[in-house]
Amino acid sequence: MSEQVLLQNRRPDRPATLEEYRASGGYEALAKVLGKAKPRDLTKMVLDSGLKGRGGAGFPTGRKWSFLREDAPHPRYVIPNTDEMEPGTFKDRILVGADPHQIIEGTILAGYANQAQRAVIFIRPSYELEAEILEGEFAKLREANLLGTDILGSGFDFDITLHRSAGRYICGEASAQVKAIQGERPRPDKESHMTDSGLWGRPTIVNNVETLACLPHILRHGAEWFKGLALTPGGDGTKLFGVSGMVNKPDCYETPMGTPLREIIFEHAGGMKGGREFKACLTGGASTKLLPAQHLDVAMDFESLAKIGHRLGTGAIIVFDQGACLVSACLNLLTFFARESCGWCTPCREGLPYMRHLLLRIELGDADEGCVKRLREMAHYIDHSYCAFAPGAAAPVLGLLEYFEDEVLEHISQGCCPYKGV
Amino acid sequence: MLPAKLKKTLKRDIKQSGHPREKAVDVMYAVQSHYGYLSDEGLAEAAELLGMSELELEELATFYDYIYRRPVGKYVLHVCDGVVCWMCHEGWECVGEEESIVTYLCARLGVEVGETTPDGLFTVLPSACIGYCENAPAMLVNGKPYGPLTPASLDEVLEELRNQPPEEMVVDR
Ligand code: SF4
Ligand code: FES
């Protein structure tokens, strides 16, 4: 097994305690920098480490932070995002359940770097167990002077609260999440810049919890060390890959950024279930493109995937075997996305159900080649939507049409699904 | 009407938060847990506590998956219909063509998705991925995750819930 950084304290049955986390070097970073390093030094170090956001977009974390103006008003907020509601995505749950303090320390460090006063951890309803884990630790931390006023005598005040969501996919999008916390209907908002006007109109930093969990390690061991963890030059650190679907050992695995996809599926996740044959996978959750076997050797990092027209997304790998009908898989995905659309803009609200309708006709054998042409057009037109949700929804279909057109056409020529009853 | 004690607690929480609206979801959960669902009466009371109009709160209540504006059973089964759970349906063949945990469950309980069993015990709701994909197929029962489910283990879970003495029943948040 390669070096475990984020999951080093993972146990089969329970989260690491505060004592166990400290024994593994936890809160050393906090003691090292709080009141000693300048906040901007932290940002610089994170920038140098190359750390990219683990929530899906892969935007450099240090750059995101540096958008915050030095003279931005207070209070400022940090929002650790634990929403992940995309099919295939469960790494953040594993992370909170393994080592909650790592996330908390990362959050405080992000708070210090951005001179924020408060963090609001956004967590989805199906992670109630994890919400309780986190909440349970806050009190202990206040007692240990690691949270609250004058943390470790550094003069830095910072507190964390939890925001329980009532569950809707779009809440994972940063600006929608801010609206959700404010008790407004969550929808993406592209007008305001989070670092100028986020939560309650104040400067706000939204980071995925896996991103935050990397911070204590970067600050303890340095930017170069962190970069060196990756297998590929452009890579950064290690990455949590949630592998699900037709593999023998579906689970969350931590491997160096840039680990070949084949190794993750066939070594870590134990290979194909029951010796079946690999057909395709989604590399970064439901809103990434279907990827065929010919690309199995791609290095799993942001750049390598982008080079072949794919996305690392959240690193959630969903594996399909030869017996799976990819048309009906896409039908399932589009049904999901059409339902989860926030409904704000027409291309998404109207376009996704239409794409779903076309896929349904193909699956039922009630389509002609014109349907395929229209599906392809729609998958591109959908780019005209207001936020990235709709293009993400169209991504699996783009993969279907690019690599598995034969399978689509077979549905049409046979007038039925060739996989039904096989 | 909400009990005075609960109202007092909620009022205090709202006041402490500094931003009353930030408590909208928490208050809806609390009211829902009192009435068993977010009734019209409960919605009006919650809106008043939060200083929001009923319409504003309705906009939220109907947007979210875990707020129920109609009565639900004692146990709400949020069955994941995400692509991983959809794919991992081995062993569900017994239900024929449309083999899936959702169809199996509905057949077993004699309800359609969204309906409640006549005895008021179970409501089946479809759910976006619940984040237990490595345990697919999965479902949540009043917030507690189950998986990977097989037809046999699903039957067992239902049996167990049916035989739960009333006082030990899990109350939804
Ligand atoms: S693309 Fe979809 S989710 Fe995004 S704003 Fe438009 S309707 Fe809402
Ligand atoms: S797809 Fe069912 S739990 Fe994720």
Coordinates of C-alpha atoms and ligand atoms in Angstrom, one line a residue:
Chain A
M1 CA 0.0 0.0 0.0
S2 CA 1.3 3.4 -0.9
E3 CA 1.7 6.1 1.8
Q4 CA -1.6 6.9 3.5
V5 CA -1.8 10.6 4.5
L6 CA -5.4 11.4 4.7
L7 CA -6.5 7.9 5.8
Q8 CA -3.5 7.1 8.0
N9 CA -5.8 7.0 11.1
R10 CA -8.6 5.0 9.4
R11 CA -9.9 2.1 11.5
P12 CA -12.5 -0.4 10.6
D13 CA -15.1 0.5 13.2
R14 CA -14.8 4.1 14.5
P15 CA -13.3 7.5 13.9
A16 CA -9.9 8.4 15.4
T17 CA -10.1 10.2 18.7
L18 CA -8.5 13.6 19.5
E19 CA -5.7 11.8 21.3
E20 CA -5.1 9.4 18.5
Y21 CA -5.1 12.3 16.0
R22 CA -2.6 14.2 18.1
A23 CA -0.4 11.2 18.5
S24 CA -0.1 11.1 14.7
G25 CA 1.0 14.7 14.6
G26 CA -2.4 16.3 14.6
Y27 CA -2.7 20.0 15.6
E28 CA 1.1 20.4 15.3
A29 CA 0.5 22.5 12.2
L30 CA -1.9 24.7 14.1
A31 CA 0.6 25.2 17.0
K32 CA 3.3 25.9 14.4
V33 CA 1.6 28.7 12.5
L34 CA -1.0 30.3 14.7
G35 CA 0.2 33.7 15.8
K36 CA 3.6 32.9 14.4
A37 CA 3.2 32.8 10.6
K38 CA 1.6 35.5 8.6
P39 CA -1.8 34.5 7.2
R40 CA -0.5 35.3 3.7
D41 CA 2.4 32.9 4.2
L42 CA 0.0 30.1 4.6
T43 CA -1.7 31.1 1.3
K44 CA 1.7 31.1 -0.4
M45 CA 2.6 27.7 0.9
V46 CA -0.7 26.3 -0.2
L47 CA -0.2 27.9 -3.6
D48 CA 3.3 26.4 -3.8
S49 CA 2.0 23.0 -2.9
G50 CA -0.1 23.0 -6.0
L51 CA -3.1 21.8 -4.0
K52 CA -6.2 21.7 -6.2
G53 CA -9.8 21.7 -5.0
R54 CA -11.1 18.1 -4.4
G55 CA -14.7 19.0 -4.7
G56 CA -14.7 18.4 -8.5
A57 CA -13.6 21.5 -10.3
G58 CA -9.9 21.1 -9.4
F59 CA -9.3 24.9 -9.0
P60 CA -6.0 25.7 -7.3
T61 CA -6.9 26.3 -3.6
G62 CA -4.2 28.9 -3.0
R63 CA -5.5 30.9 -5.9
K64 CA -9.0 30.7 -4.7
W65 CA -7.8 32.2 -1.4
S66 CA -5.8 34.9 -3.0
F67 CA -8.9 36.4 -4.5
L68 CA -9.7 37.5 -1.0
R69 CA -8.6 41.1 -0.8
E70 CA -6.3 42.0 2.0
D71 CA -8.6 44.7 3.2
A72 CA -11.8 42.7 2.8
P73 CA -14.3 43.4 5.6
H74 CA -15.0 41.2 8.6
P75 CA -16.6 38.9 9.6
R76 CA -15.3 36.4 7.1
Y77 CA -16.5 32.9 6.7
V78 CA -15.1 29.5 5.8
I79 CA -17.6 26.9 4.5
P80 CA -16.3 23.3 4.5
N81 CA -18.4 21.5 1.9
T82 CA -19.5 18.0 2.9
D83 CA -22.5 17.8 0.7
E84 CA -21.5 15.3 -2.0
M85 CA -24.8 14.0 -3.4
E86 CA -23.6 12.8 -6.8
P87 CA -24.0 9.1 -7.5
G88 CA -20.7 7.3 -6.9
T89 CA -19.4 10.0 -4.5
F90 CA -18.8 9.0 -0.9
K91 CA -15.2 9.8 -0.1
D92 CA -16.0 12.8 2.2
R93 CA -18.1 10.5 4.4
I94 CA -15.2 8.1 4.7
L95 CA -12.9 10.9 5.6
V96 CA -15.1 12.4 8.3
G97 CA -15.7 8.9 9.7
A98 CA -12.0 8.1 9.7
D99 CA -10.4 11.3 11.0
P100 CA -12.7 14.1 11.8
H101 CA -10.0 16.2 13.5
Q102 CA -8.0 16.4 10.4
I103 CA -10.9 18.2 8.7
I104 CA -11.4 20.5 11.7
E105 CA -7.7 21.4 11.9
G106 CA -7.7 22.1 8.1
T107 CA -10.7 24.3 8.6
I108 CA -9.1 26.3 11.4
L109 CA -6.0 26.7 9.3
A110 CA -8.1 27.9 6.3
G111 CA -9.8 30.3 8.8
Y112 CA -6.4 31.6 9.9
A113 CA -5.0 32.0 6.4
N114 CA -8.1 34.0 5.4
Q115 CA -8.5 35.7 8.8
A116 CA -12.0 34.4 9.1
Q117 CA -14.0 34.3 12.3
R118 CA -16.3 31.4 11.8
A119 CA -16.8 28.2 9.8
V120 CA -20.1 26.7 8.9
I121 CA -19.7 23.0 7.9
F122 CA -22.4 22.1 5.5
I123 CA -23.5 18.5 5.7
R124 CA -26.2 16.5 4.0
P125 CA -29.0 14.6 5.8
S126 CA -27.8 11.1 5.0
Y127 CA -24.6 11.9 6.8
E128 CA -26.2 12.4 10.1
L129 CA -23.9 9.9 11.8
E130 CA -20.9 12.0 10.5
A131 CA -22.6 15.2 11.6
E132 CA -22.9 13.8 15.1
I133 CA -19.2 12.8 15.1
L134 CA -18.1 16.3 14.2
E135 CA -20.4 18.0 16.6
G136 CA -19.2 15.7 19.4
E137 CA -15.7 16.8 18.9
F138 CA -16.3 20.6 18.9
A139 CA -16.9 20.7 22.6
K140 CA -13.7 18.7 23.4
L141 CA -11.8 21.1 21.2
R142 CA -13.1 24.2 22.9
E143 CA -12.0 22.7 26.2
A144 CA -8.6 21.9 24.8
N145 CA -8.3 25.6 23.6
L146 CA -8.1 24.4 20.0
L147 CA -11.3 26.1 19.1
G148 CA -13.1 29.3 20.2
T149 CA -11.4 32.4 21.6
D150 CA -7.6 32.9 21.7
I151 CA -6.8 29.5 20.2
L152 CA -3.6 28.2 21.8
G153 CA -2.9 31.6 23.2
S154 CA -2.3 33.0 19.7
G155 CA -4.9 35.7 19.9
F156 CA -6.8 34.1 17.0
D157 CA -10.6 33.6 17.6
F158 CA -12.4 31.1 15.4
D159 CA -15.4 28.9 15.9
I160 CA -17.2 26.2 13.9
T161 CA -20.8 25.4 13.6
L162 CA -22.6 22.7 11.6
H163 CA -25.3 23.4 9.1
R164 CA -27.6 20.5 8.5
S165 CA -29.1 20.4 5.0
A166 CA -32.5 19.1 4.1
G167 CA -31.0 17.5 1.0
R168 CA -30.9 18.6 -2.6
Y169 CA -28.1 17.9 -5.0
I170 CA -27.6 21.5 -6.1
C171 CA -26.7 22.5 -2.6
G172 CA -23.2 21.1 -3.4
E173 CA -22.6 24.1 -5.7
A174 CA -20.8 26.7 -3.6
S175 CA -23.1 29.7 -4.3
A176 CA -26.2 27.6 -3.9
Q177 CA -24.8 26.3 -0.6
V178 CA -24.5 29.8 0.6
K179 CA -28.1 30.5 -0.2
A180 CA -29.1 27.3 1.5
I181 CA -27.3 28.3 4.7
Q182 CA -29.1 31.7 4.5
G183 CA -32.4 30.0 4.5
E184 CA -33.1 31.0 0.9
R185 CA -34.0 28.7 -2.0
P186 CA -30.7 27.2 -3.0
R187 CA -29.8 28.0 -6.6
P188 CA -26.5 28.9 -8.1
D189 CA -25.7 32.5 -8.2
K190 CA -23.0 33.6 -10.6
E191 CA -23.3 37.3 -10.0
S192 CA -21.5 37.6 -6.8
H193 CA -17.9 36.6 -6.1
M194 CA -17.7 34.5 -3.0
T195 CA -14.5 36.2 -1.7
D196 CA -16.2 39.6 -2.0
S197 CA -19.8 38.8 -1.1
G198 CA -20.6 35.2 0.1
L199 CA -22.4 34.2 3.2
W200 CA -24.5 37.1 4.6
G201 CA -22.8 39.3 2.0
R202 CA -19.4 38.8 3.6
P203 CA -16.1 37.4 2.2
T204 CA -16.4 33.7 2.2
I205 CA -14.2 30.7 1.3
V206 CA -15.9 27.5 0.3
N207 CA -13.6 24.4 0.3
N208 CA -14.3 20.7 0.0
V209 CA -13.5 18.9 3.2
E210 CA -10.9 16.7 1.5
T211 CA -9.1 19.8 0.3
L212 CA -9.1 21.1 3.9
A213 CA -7.8 17.8 5.2
C214 CA -4.7 18.3 3.1
L215 CA -3.7 21.5 4.8
P216 CA -2.3 20.3 8.2
H217 CA 0.0 18.0 6.3
I218 CA 1.1 20.6 3.8
L219 CA 1.9 23.0 6.7
R220 CA 3.7 20.4 8.7
H221 CA 5.8 18.8 6.0
G222 CA 6.1 21.6 3.4
A223 CA 4.9 22.2 -0.1
E224 CA 7.7 20.2 -1.8
W225 CA 6.9 17.1 0.2
F226 CA 3.3 17.4 -0.7
K227 CA 4.1 17.7 -4.4
G228 CA 6.4 14.8 -4.1
L229 CA 3.6 12.5 -3.0
A230 CA 2.1 12.6 -6.5
L231 CA 3.3 10.3 -9.2
T232 CA 3.0 12.8 -12.0
P233 CA 4.8 16.1 -12.3
G234 CA 1.6 18.2 -12.4
G235 CA 0.1 16.3 -9.5
D236 CA -0.5 17.3 -6.0
G237 CA -0.4 15.0 -3.0
T238 CA -2.5 11.9 -2.6
K239 CA -6.1 11.6 -3.6
L240 CA -9.1 9.7 -2.3
F241 CA -10.8 7.6 -4.9
G242 CA -14.2 6.2 -4.2
V243 CA -14.6 3.1 -6.3
S244 CA -18.0 1.6 -6.8
G245 CA -20.0 -0.6 -9.2
M246 CA -18.8 -3.9 -10.7
V247 CA -15.6 -4.3 -8.7
N248 CA -14.7 -6.9 -6.1
K249 CA -13.9 -4.5 -3.4
P250 CA -15.8 -1.3 -3.7
D251 CA -14.4 1.2 -1.2
C252 CA -12.5 4.5 -0.8
Y253 CA -8.8 4.2 -1.6
E254 CA -6.0 6.7 -1.0
T255 CA -3.3 6.6 -3.6
P256 CA -0.9 9.1 -5.0
M257 CA -2.4 11.6 -7.4
G258 CA -1.6 10.4 -10.9
T259 CA -2.0 6.7 -10.1
P260 CA -3.1 4.8 -13.2
L261 CA -6.8 4.2 -13.4
R262 CA -6.1 0.5 -14.2
E263 CA -4.2 0.1 -10.9
I264 CA -7.0 1.6 -8.9
I265 CA -9.6 -0.6 -10.4
F266 CA -7.6 -3.9 -10.8
E267 CA -5.3 -3.8 -7.8
H268 CA -6.8 -1.6 -5.1
A269 CA -10.5 -2.3 -5.8
G270 CA -9.8 -6.0 -6.4
G271 CA -10.6 -6.1 -10.1
M272 CA -13.8 -6.8 -11.9
K273 CA -16.6 -8.5 -9.9
G274 CA -16.8 -12.3 -10.6
G275 CA -14.2 -12.0 -13.3
R276 CA -16.4 -10.0 -15.6
E277 CA -15.0 -7.9 -18.4
F278 CA -14.5 -4.1 -18.0
K279 CA -16.6 -2.1 -20.3
A280 CA -16.5 1.5 -19.1
C281 CA -16.3 3.8 -16.1
L282 CA -17.1 7.2 -15.0
T283 CA -13.8 8.7 -13.7
G284 CA -15.0 11.4 -11.4
G285 CA -18.6 10.8 -10.5
A286 CA -21.9 10.9 -12.4
S287 CA -21.1 14.2 -14.1
T288 CA -18.1 13.1 -16.0
K289 CA -17.7 11.3 -19.3
L290 CA -18.0 7.6 -19.8
L291 CA -14.5 6.3 -20.4
P292 CA -13.8 3.2 -22.4
A293 CA -11.1 0.4 -21.8
Q294 CA -8.7 2.0 -24.3
H295 CA -8.0 4.8 -21.7
L296 CA -7.5 2.5 -18.7
D297 CA -3.9 3.5 -18.4
V298 CA -4.6 7.1 -17.9
A299 CA -2.9 8.7 -14.9
M300 CA -5.6 9.9 -12.5
D301 CA -4.9 13.5 -12.1
F302 CA -6.5 16.7 -13.3
E303 CA -4.2 17.4 -16.2
S304 CA -3.8 13.9 -17.6
L305 CA -7.5 13.4 -17.8
A306 CA -8.1 16.8 -19.3
K307 CA -5.6 15.9 -22.0
I308 CA -7.8 13.1 -23.2
G309 CA -11.0 15.1 -22.9
H310 CA -12.0 13.7 -19.5
R311 CA -12.3 15.1 -15.9
L312 CA -11.0 13.9 -12.6
G313 CA -14.0 15.5 -10.9
T314 CA -14.3 14.1 -7.4
G315 CA -12.4 11.0 -8.1
A316 CA -15.4 8.8 -7.8
I317 CA -14.9 5.9 -10.1
I318 CA -18.1 4.1 -11.2
V319 CA -17.3 0.8 -13.0
F320 CA -19.5 -0.9 -15.6
D321 CA -19.0 -4.4 -17.0
Q322 CA -19.7 -5.7 -20.4
G323 CA -23.2 -6.8 -19.4
A324 CA -24.3 -3.3 -18.6
C325 CA -26.4 -1.4 -21.1
L326 CA -24.8 2.0 -21.2
V327 CA -27.9 3.5 -22.8
S328 CA -29.9 2.6 -19.8
A329 CA -27.1 3.7 -17.5
C330 CA -27.3 7.1 -19.1
L331 CA -31.0 7.0 -18.9
N332 CA -30.7 6.4 -15.2
L333 CA -28.2 9.3 -14.9
L334 CA -30.4 11.7 -16.9
T335 CA -33.4 10.8 -14.9
F336 CA -31.4 11.7 -11.8
F337 CA -30.1 15.0 -13.2
A338 CA -33.5 16.1 -14.6
R339 CA -35.0 15.5 -11.2
E340 CA -32.2 17.3 -9.4
S341 CA -32.1 20.4 -11.7
C342 CA -32.7 23.5 -9.6
G343 CA -35.1 24.7 -12.4
W344 CA -33.6 28.2 -12.6
C345 CA -32.7 28.2 -16.3
T346 CA -34.4 26.8 -19.4
P347 CA -31.6 24.8 -21.1
C348 CA -31.3 22.7 -18.0
R349 CA -34.9 22.6 -16.9
E350 CA -36.2 21.8 -20.4
G351 CA -33.2 20.3 -22.0
L352 CA -32.3 17.5 -19.6
P353 CA -35.9 16.0 -19.7
Y354 CA -35.7 16.2 -23.5
M355 CA -32.4 14.3 -23.5
R356 CA -33.8 11.8 -21.2
H357 CA -36.8 11.4 -23.5
L358 CA -34.5 10.7 -26.4
L359 CA -32.5 8.2 -24.4
L360 CA -35.7 6.5 -23.3
R361 CA -36.9 6.2 -27.0
I362 CA -33.5 4.7 -27.9
E363 CA -33.6 2.3 -25.0
L364 CA -37.1 1.2 -25.9
G365 CA -36.2 0.7 -29.5
D366 CA -38.5 3.4 -30.6
A367 CA -35.9 5.7 -32.2
D368 CA -34.3 6.4 -35.5
E369 CA -30.9 7.8 -36.3
G370 CA -32.4 11.3 -36.2
C371 CA -32.8 10.8 -32.4
V372 CA -29.1 10.1 -32.0
K373 CA -28.3 13.3 -34.0
R374 CA -30.7 15.3 -31.8
L375 CA -29.2 13.8 -28.7
R376 CA -25.8 14.8 -29.8
E377 CA -26.9 18.4 -30.5
M378 CA -28.7 18.6 -27.2
A379 CA -25.6 17.4 -25.3
H380 CA -23.7 20.3 -26.8
Y381 CA -26.5 23.0 -26.6
I382 CA -26.8 22.3 -22.9
D383 CA -23.6 24.3 -22.5
H384 CA -25.8 27.4 -22.7
S385 CA -27.2 26.8 -19.2
Y386 CA -26.6 29.1 -16.3
C387 CA -24.3 26.9 -14.2
A388 CA -22.1 23.8 -14.6
F389 CA -24.8 21.4 -13.5
A390 CA -26.3 20.9 -16.9
P391 CA -23.1 20.4 -18.9
G392 CA -22.1 17.9 -16.1
A393 CA -25.3 16.1 -16.6
A394 CA -24.7 15.9 -20.3
A395 CA -21.1 14.6 -19.9
P396 CA -21.9 10.8 -19.6
V397 CA -24.0 11.1 -22.7
L398 CA -21.1 12.7 -24.6
G399 CA -19.0 9.7 -23.6
L400 CA -21.7 7.3 -24.7
L401 CA -21.9 9.0 -28.2
E402 CA -18.2 9.3 -28.6
Y403 CA -17.1 5.8 -27.6
F404 CA -20.2 3.6 -27.7
E405 CA -22.1 4.8 -30.7
D406 CA -22.3 1.3 -32.0
E407 CA -24.2 0.2 -28.9
V408 CA -26.6 3.1 -29.4
L409 CA -27.1 2.2 -33.0
E410 CA -27.7 -1.4 -32.2
H411 CA -30.7 -0.4 -30.1
I412 CA -32.1 1.3 -33.2
S413 CA -31.3 -1.4 -35.7
Q414 CA -32.7 -4.2 -33.4
G415 CA -35.7 -2.1 -32.3
C416 CA -35.0 -3.1 -28.7
C417 CA -32.3 -3.1 -26.0
P418 CA -29.8 -5.8 -27.0
Y419 CA -28.9 -6.3 -23.3
K420 CA -32.4 -7.1 -22.1
G421 CA -32.8 -10.7 -21.0
V422 CA -29.1 -11.5 -21.6
Chain B
M1 CA -50.0 23.7 18.3
L2 CA -46.4 23.2 19.2
P3 CA -45.8 22.6 22.9
A4 CA -44.7 25.8 24.7
K5 CA -41.4 24.2 25.8
L6 CA -40.4 23.3 22.2
K7 CA -41.4 26.8 21.1
K8 CA -39.2 28.3 23.8
T9 CA -36.2 26.2 22.8
L10 CA -36.6 27.1 19.1
K11 CA -37.0 30.8 19.9
R12 CA -33.8 30.7 21.9
D13 CA -31.9 28.9 19.2
I14 CA -33.1 31.3 16.6
K15 CA -32.2 34.3 18.7
Q16 CA -28.8 33.0 19.5
S17 CA -28.0 32.3 15.9
G18 CA -27.8 36.0 15.0
H19 CA -29.3 35.2 11.6
P20 CA -32.8 33.7 12.2
R21 CA -33.1 32.4 8.6
E22 CA -30.0 30.3 9.1
K23 CA -32.2 28.2 11.4
A24 CA -34.9 27.6 8.8
V25 CA -34.0 24.0 8.1
D26 CA -33.4 23.1 11.7
V27 CA -36.7 24.6 12.7
M28 CA -38.5 22.8 9.9
Y29 CA -36.9 19.5 11.1
A30 CA -38.0 20.1 14.7
V31 CA -41.5 21.0 13.7
Q32 CA -41.7 18.0 11.4
S33 CA -40.5 15.7 14.1
H34 CA -43.2 17.0 16.4
Y35 CA -46.1 16.6 13.9
G36 CA -44.6 13.6 12.0
Y37 CA -44.5 15.8 8.9
L38 CA -44.5 19.5 8.2
S39 CA -48.2 20.1 8.5
D40 CA -49.9 23.4 7.4
E41 CA -50.2 24.4 11.0
G42 CA -46.6 23.5 11.6
L43 CA -45.4 25.4 8.6
A44 CA -47.3 28.5 9.7
E45 CA -45.9 28.2 13.3
A46 CA -42.3 27.7 11.9
A47 CA -42.6 30.7 9.6
E48 CA -43.8 32.9 12.5
L49 CA -40.9 31.7 14.7
L50 CA -38.4 32.5 11.9
G51 CA -39.9 35.8 10.9
M52 CA -40.4 34.5 7.4
S53 CA -43.6 34.6 5.4
E54 CA -45.4 31.2 5.0
L55 CA -44.8 31.4 1.2
E56 CA -41.0 31.9 1.7
L57 CA -40.8 28.8 4.0
E58 CA -43.1 26.8 1.6
E59 CA -40.6 27.6 -1.1
L60 CA -37.9 25.9 0.9
A61 CA -40.1 23.1 2.3
T62 CA -41.1 21.9 -1.1
F63 CA -37.6 22.2 -2.5
Y64 CA -35.9 19.8 0.0
D65 CA -36.1 16.0 -0.1
Y66 CA -36.1 15.5 3.6
I67 CA -38.9 17.8 4.5
Y68 CA -42.3 16.2 4.2
R69 CA -45.3 18.4 3.4
R70 CA -47.6 15.4 3.5
P71 CA -48.0 12.8 6.2
V72 CA -45.4 10.0 6.1
G73 CA -45.2 6.6 7.8
K74 CA -43.4 5.9 11.0
Y75 CA -40.5 4.8 8.8
V76 CA -39.4 6.7 5.8
L77 CA -37.4 4.5 3.4
H78 CA -35.2 6.7 1.2
V79 CA -34.3 4.2 -1.5
C80 CA -31.3 5.3 -3.6
D81 CA -32.0 5.2 -7.3
G82 CA -28.6 6.4 -8.2
V83 CA -26.6 4.7 -11.0
V84 CA -24.5 2.5 -8.7
C85 CA -27.5 1.1 -6.8
W86 CA -29.3 0.7 -10.1
M87 CA -26.4 -1.3 -11.4
C88 CA -25.8 -3.5 -8.4
H89 CA -29.0 -5.3 -8.5
E90 CA -27.7 -8.8 -8.6
G91 CA -29.9 -11.3 -6.8
W92 CA -33.0 -9.2 -7.4
E93 CA -33.9 -11.2 -10.5
C94 CA -36.9 -12.7 -8.7
V95 CA -38.9 -9.6 -9.4
G96 CA -38.7 -10.0 -13.1
E97 CA -38.1 -7.5 -15.9
E98 CA -37.7 -4.4 -13.8
E99 CA -35.3 -5.9 -11.3
S100 CA -34.4 -3.2 -8.8
I101 CA -34.5 -2.7 -5.1
V102 CA -37.2 0.0 -5.6
T103 CA -39.6 -2.2 -7.5
Y104 CA -38.9 -5.1 -5.1
L105 CA -39.6 -3.0 -2.1
C106 CA -42.8 -1.5 -3.5
A107 CA -44.0 -5.0 -4.5
R108 CA -43.3 -6.2 -1.0
L109 CA -45.1 -3.4 0.7
G110 CA -47.9 -3.1 -1.8
V111 CA -47.3 0.6 -2.4
E112 CA -46.1 2.8 -5.2
V113 CA -43.1 5.1 -4.8
G114 CA -44.2 8.1 -2.6
E115 CA -47.0 6.1 -0.9
T116 CA -47.4 4.9 2.7
T117 CA -48.5 1.5 3.7
P118 CA -52.1 1.3 5.0
D119 CA -50.8 0.4 8.5
G120 CA -49.0 3.7 8.5
L121 CA -45.6 2.1 9.0
F122 CA -43.6 2.6 5.8
T123 CA -43.3 5.3 3.2
V124 CA -41.1 4.7 0.2
L125 CA -39.4 7.7 -1.2
P126 CA -36.9 7.8 -4.1
S127 CA -33.6 9.4 -3.2
A128 CA -30.7 10.9 -4.9
C129 CA -27.5 9.0 -4.1
I130 CA -27.2 8.7 -0.4
G131 CA -23.5 8.4 -0.3
Y132 CA -23.2 4.7 0.5
C133 CA -22.3 3.7 -3.0
E134 CA -19.7 1.2 -1.8
N135 CA -22.6 -0.6 -0.1
A136 CA -24.9 -0.5 -3.1
P137 CA -27.8 -1.1 -3.3
A138 CA -28.5 1.1 -0.3
M139 CA -31.3 2.9 1.5
L140 CA -31.8 5.0 4.5
V141 CA -34.5 4.3 7.1
N142 CA -35.2 7.4 9.2
G143 CA -31.7 8.5 8.4
K144 CA -30.0 5.2 9.2
P145 CA -28.1 3.6 6.3
Y146 CA -28.6 0.0 5.2
G147 CA -26.6 -1.9 2.6
P148 CA -25.5 -3.7 0.6
L149 CA -29.1 -5.0 0.4
T150 CA -30.2 -8.3 -1.0
P151 CA -33.9 -9.4 -1.2
A152 CA -33.4 -11.5 1.9
S153 CA -31.7 -8.8 3.9
L154 CA -34.3 -6.2 2.9
D155 CA -37.1 -8.6 4.0
E156 CA -35.2 -8.9 7.3
V157 CA -35.0 -5.2 7.8
L158 CA -38.7 -4.8 7.2
E159 CA -39.5 -7.6 9.6
E160 CA -37.3 -6.1 12.3
L161 CA -38.9 -2.7 11.9
R162 CA -42.4 -4.2 12.0
N163 CA -41.6 -5.9 15.3
Q164 CA -40.0 -2.9 16.9
P165 CA -41.8 -2.1 20.1
P166 CA -43.4 1.4 19.7
E167 CA -41.2 3.1 22.3
E168 CA -38.0 2.0 20.7
M169 CA -39.0 3.3 17.3
V170 CA -36.5 5.6 15.8
V171 CA -37.9 9.1 15.5
D172 CA -36.9 11.0 12.4
R173 CA -35.1 14.2 13.2
Ligands
SF4_1 S1 -28.0 24.7 -15.1 FE1 -29.6 23.6 -13.9 S2 -28.9 23.6 -11.8 FE2 -27.7 25.2 -12.9 S3 -28.9 27.1 -12.7 FE3 -29.6 26.2 -14.6 S4 -31.4 25.0 -13.9 FE4 -30.2 25.4 -12.1
FES2 S1 -25.6 5.5 -6.0 FE1 -26.8 4.6 -4.4 S2 -25.8 5.2 -2.6 FE2 -24.7 6.2 -4.2

